[in-house]
Each structure stands twice: as C-alpha cells, then as structure tokens.
Amino acid sequence: MIDSLSDSYSSPACKLGRMVENGEVVRLRRDLYETDPETPPYLVASHICEPSYISFEYALMRHSIIPERVVWITSATYGKRKTKRYSNALGNFVYYDIPENAFPVGIEYWGDGDRSYPIASAAKAVCDKLSKMPPTRSYTGLEALMFEDLRFDEDAILELDARTILDYASLYHCTTLRTLGHYLQEHS
C-alpha cells in the first residue's frame, strides 16, 4: 500500500499513518492494511498470518458443531512452533500450529460477495481441535471430551466419515483421532 502512495506523496508513511488514524484504512499487522473498514474479519484472517485457514472453534461454530458464538477468529497454520495472536480494528485472531503434513488437506473455500476465504471442512475442524487436546484411547473418554467438555453436537459428529478421520489421524499422528475414527466405524 505504501508503494501506491509513494507516487503521490513525499512522505507516504506519514500519509498512511494519517489514513489509519482517520479510519480510512485498517492496519491488520505490520505492513498489511485493509482499505475497507467494514470488512468481516474472517475475510482477512488468512492474510494476517500466512499460510493459514480458519479452523478450530470458529470453523466448528460455522459448521454448527458447537453451539457457542465465537468471538476470536481461530485459524490453523504450520511452521510457527507457537500460538500467534493479533488484534486490530476488525477483530481478534489466533493461529495454532498444526503438523505440516496435515495442513493442506480438508480445506474448503467459502464465498462472501466477490471474495472467498479458506475454512476447514467439518471433519478437518474437528481433527484440528481434537489434535490439541490430551490424548484419549477409550470411547468413554472420547465421548466425555467431545460431548461434555467441548460440547460438540453428537449428530454432527456421527455424520463425519470414519475413513476421512482415520486418514487425517495418520497425518497428525494423533491417538485421539484414531480413536474417533474407530468410534465412527462402530457407530455408523
């Protein structure tokens, strides 16, 4: 953005600073700006921390797997080795690291007007969330985790494809996901 201002202004950084102060543009993070202050936060989430896609609680909410309204835009990324958080005028964003092999699978693109954004499929969002939880090998422990602790919708979980979950489990190297895959095989 600063490059586009450099032709018209002798001090483009100062002009950009004034535009941010006046609300004409929104600073998303260092060197990244949005020109429309009314942009929904989920449309910019994948640009704030790259590569990333919306997942975890926010995707679970959008897929109607959890009943709660989620304020933070939660996303998955890889290679960061730690959780990253950003806050700006559009919203609050958090990025959780997942295994690189698991990153590219199960991503959908949803549209909003003339823009689209990457979001985890229902199965991928469940896998991302469960991969960050303490491991469980028992069906009783899995049910308690999913339906009591995380408040997942049981019908939505039972609609997931067992084979897909087992395929994802091998990418995450996650005991809980293997348990979920076998659970779904027995309950389908």
Short mmCIF file of C-alpha atoms in Angstrom, two decimals:
data_model
loop_
_atom_site.label_atom_id
_atom_site.label_comp_id
_atom_site.label_asym_id
_atom_site.label_seq_id
_atom_site.Cartn_x
_atom_site.Cartn_y
_atom_site.Cartn_z
CA MET A 1 0.00 0.00 0.00
CA ILE A 2 2.83 2.36 0.81
CA ASP A 3 4.20 1.82 -2.72
CA SER A 4 0.95 3.09 -4.24
CA LEU A 5 1.18 6.24 -2.10
CA SER A 6 4.84 6.95 -2.93
CA ASP A 7 3.97 8.40 -6.35
CA SER A 8 1.58 11.00 -4.93
CA TYR A 9 3.11 11.91 -1.56
CA SER A 10 6.60 12.94 -0.47
CA SER A 11 6.10 11.11 2.84
CA PRO A 12 3.88 8.08 2.09
CA ALA A 13 4.44 6.56 5.55
CA CYS A 14 3.04 9.70 7.22
CA LYS A 15 0.07 9.74 4.83
CA LEU A 16 -0.64 6.08 5.59
CA GLY A 17 -0.44 6.81 9.33
CA ARG A 18 -2.99 9.62 8.94
CA MET A 19 -5.26 7.33 6.90
CA VAL A 20 -5.16 4.77 9.73
CA GLU A 21 -5.89 7.47 12.35
CA ASN A 22 -8.83 8.75 10.28
CA GLY A 23 -10.28 5.26 9.83
CA GLU A 24 -9.81 5.29 6.05
CA VAL A 25 -7.74 2.10 6.22
CA VAL A 26 -7.26 -0.54 8.91
CA ARG A 27 -3.84 -1.75 9.98
CA LEU A 28 -4.09 -5.56 10.21
CA ARG A 29 -0.47 -6.09 11.24
CA ARG A 30 2.87 -4.56 10.32
CA ASP A 31 2.94 -3.76 6.58
CA LEU A 32 -0.58 -5.15 5.96
CA TYR A 33 -3.64 -2.93 5.61
CA GLU A 34 -7.30 -3.29 4.61
CA THR A 35 -8.91 -0.46 2.69
CA ASP A 36 -12.49 -1.29 3.74
CA PRO A 37 -13.06 -0.81 7.50
CA GLU A 38 -16.35 -2.76 7.20
CA THR A 39 -14.65 -5.97 6.00
CA PRO A 40 -15.74 -9.02 8.02
CA PRO A 41 -12.73 -10.32 9.98
CA TYR A 42 -12.92 -13.86 8.58
CA LEU A 43 -12.11 -12.49 5.11
CA VAL A 44 -8.71 -11.18 6.20
CA ALA A 45 -7.71 -13.94 8.64
CA SER A 46 -5.73 -15.96 6.09
CA HIS A 47 -3.69 -12.88 5.13
CA ILE A 48 -2.64 -11.81 8.62
CA CYS A 49 -0.61 -14.99 9.20
CA GLU A 50 0.33 -16.98 6.11
CA PRO A 51 -0.24 -19.74 5.29
CA SER A 52 -3.43 -20.29 7.28
CA TYR A 53 -7.09 -21.22 7.06
CA ILE A 54 -9.98 -20.73 9.50
CA SER A 55 -10.43 -23.71 11.79
CA PHE A 56 -10.81 -24.74 15.44
CA GLU A 57 -13.66 -23.04 17.34
CA TYR A 58 -14.61 -20.54 14.64
CA ALA A 59 -14.96 -23.22 11.95
CA LEU A 60 -16.74 -25.54 14.39
CA MET A 61 -19.24 -22.74 15.03
CA ARG A 62 -19.73 -22.09 11.31
CA HIS A 63 -20.34 -25.83 10.72
CA SER A 64 -22.85 -25.87 13.67
CA ILE A 65 -20.78 -28.42 15.60
CA ILE A 66 -20.56 -26.25 18.71
CA PRO A 67 -23.44 -24.09 19.98
CA GLU A 68 -21.38 -21.18 21.30
CA ARG A 69 -20.82 -17.92 19.47
CA VAL A 70 -17.09 -17.49 18.92
CA VAL A 71 -15.57 -14.01 19.03
CA TRP A 72 -11.94 -14.81 18.16
CA ILE A 73 -11.23 -15.87 14.57
CA THR A 74 -9.31 -19.12 15.12
CA SER A 75 -7.06 -20.45 12.38
CA ALA A 76 -4.57 -23.22 11.66
CA THR A 77 -1.06 -22.61 10.37
CA TYR A 78 2.19 -24.55 10.36
CA GLY A 79 5.88 -23.94 10.90
CA LYS A 80 5.34 -21.25 13.54
CA ARG A 81 6.05 -23.52 16.56
CA LYS A 82 3.85 -21.42 18.82
CA THR A 83 0.45 -19.82 19.00
CA LYS A 84 0.24 -16.37 17.40
CA ARG A 85 -2.30 -13.72 18.39
CA TYR A 86 -3.23 -10.49 16.64
CA SER A 87 -5.78 -7.82 17.48
CA ASN A 88 -6.81 -4.95 15.25
CA ALA A 89 -9.85 -2.80 14.48
CA LEU A 90 -11.53 -5.66 12.58
CA GLY A 91 -11.24 -8.26 15.33
CA ASN A 92 -9.13 -10.70 17.30
CA PHE A 93 -7.23 -13.52 15.61
CA VAL A 94 -5.40 -16.57 16.94
CA TYR A 95 -3.30 -19.04 14.93
CA TYR A 96 -2.49 -22.53 16.19
CA ASP A 97 0.35 -24.58 14.76
CA ILE A 98 -0.54 -27.99 13.28
CA PRO A 99 1.70 -30.59 11.58
CA GLU A 100 2.80 -29.54 8.09
CA ASN A 101 1.59 -32.83 6.55
CA ALA A 102 -1.90 -32.24 7.92
CA PHE A 103 -2.10 -28.63 6.78
CA PRO A 104 -3.14 -28.87 3.09
CA VAL A 105 -5.99 -31.41 3.37
CA GLY A 106 -9.65 -30.72 4.10
CA ILE A 107 -9.72 -27.03 3.21
CA GLU A 108 -12.79 -25.53 1.56
CA TYR A 109 -13.27 -22.06 0.09
CA TRP A 110 -16.42 -20.24 1.09
CA GLY A 111 -17.59 -17.11 -0.70
CA ASP A 112 -18.78 -13.82 0.69
CA GLY A 113 -19.74 -11.44 -2.08
CA ASP A 114 -16.84 -11.20 -4.51
CA ARG A 115 -14.29 -12.54 -2.00
CA SER A 116 -13.62 -16.02 -0.71
CA TYR A 117 -11.74 -17.37 2.27
CA PRO A 118 -10.25 -20.74 3.25
CA ILE A 119 -12.01 -22.65 6.02
CA ALA A 120 -11.58 -26.17 7.35
CA SER A 121 -14.19 -28.74 6.41
CA ALA A 122 -16.26 -30.01 9.34
CA ALA A 123 -14.07 -33.13 9.65
CA LYS A 124 -10.86 -31.10 9.43
CA ALA A 125 -12.01 -28.58 12.07
CA VAL A 126 -12.86 -31.45 14.44
CA CYS A 127 -9.45 -33.03 13.80
CA ASP A 128 -7.60 -29.74 14.31
CA LYS A 129 -9.38 -29.18 17.64
CA LEU A 130 -9.02 -32.75 18.94
CA SER A 131 -5.34 -32.87 17.94
CA LYS A 132 -4.66 -30.14 20.52
CA MET A 133 -6.45 -31.98 23.35
CA PRO A 134 -4.94 -34.54 25.75
CA PRO A 135 -4.92 -38.00 24.13
CA THR A 136 -7.67 -40.49 24.84
CA ARG A 137 -7.91 -44.12 23.78
CA SER A 138 -11.29 -45.04 25.26
CA TYR A 139 -14.70 -44.39 23.75
CA THR A 140 -15.97 -43.26 27.15
CA GLY A 141 -13.17 -40.71 27.44
CA LEU A 142 -13.72 -39.58 23.85
CA GLU A 143 -17.46 -39.10 24.39
CA ALA A 144 -16.82 -37.13 27.59
CA LEU A 145 -14.28 -34.95 25.78
CA MET A 146 -16.41 -34.28 22.71
CA PHE A 147 -19.94 -34.10 24.07
CA GLU A 148 -19.42 -32.77 27.61
CA ASP A 149 -16.16 -30.79 27.64
CA LEU A 150 -16.17 -29.40 24.09
CA ARG A 151 -19.99 -29.53 23.66
CA PHE A 152 -19.82 -30.96 20.14
CA ASP A 153 -23.20 -31.75 18.57
CA GLU A 154 -23.48 -35.55 18.63
CA ASP A 155 -25.47 -35.79 15.39
CA ALA A 156 -22.92 -33.64 13.54
CA ILE A 157 -20.07 -35.84 14.79
CA LEU A 158 -21.83 -39.06 13.79
CA GLU A 159 -22.25 -37.66 10.25
CA LEU A 160 -18.45 -37.45 9.81
CA ASP A 161 -16.82 -40.02 7.55
CA ALA A 162 -14.78 -42.55 9.56
CA ARG A 163 -12.34 -43.21 6.70
CA THR A 164 -11.60 -39.49 6.33
CA ILE A 165 -10.95 -39.15 10.07
CA LEU A 166 -8.61 -42.18 10.03
CA ASP A 167 -6.76 -40.75 7.01
CA TYR A 168 -6.33 -37.43 8.84
CA ALA A 169 -5.26 -39.24 12.04
CA SER A 170 -2.20 -40.61 10.23
CA LEU A 171 -1.21 -37.06 9.21
CA TYR A 172 -1.49 -35.74 12.76
CA HIS A 173 -0.06 -38.88 14.44
CA CYS A 174 -2.86 -38.43 16.96
CA THR A 175 -4.24 -41.18 19.20
CA THR A 176 -7.49 -39.31 19.84
CA LEU A 177 -8.21 -39.04 16.11
CA ARG A 178 -7.60 -42.77 15.61
CA THR A 179 -9.99 -43.42 18.49
CA LEU A 180 -12.57 -41.13 16.85
CA GLY A 181 -12.20 -42.93 13.50
CA HIS A 182 -12.81 -46.32 15.11
CA TYR A 183 -15.67 -44.87 17.18
CA LEU A 184 -17.35 -43.63 13.99
CA GLN A 185 -16.88 -47.01 12.29
CA GLU A 186 -18.68 -48.71 15.18
CA HIS A 187 -21.46 -46.11 15.39
CA SER A 188 -22.31 -45.85 11.68
#
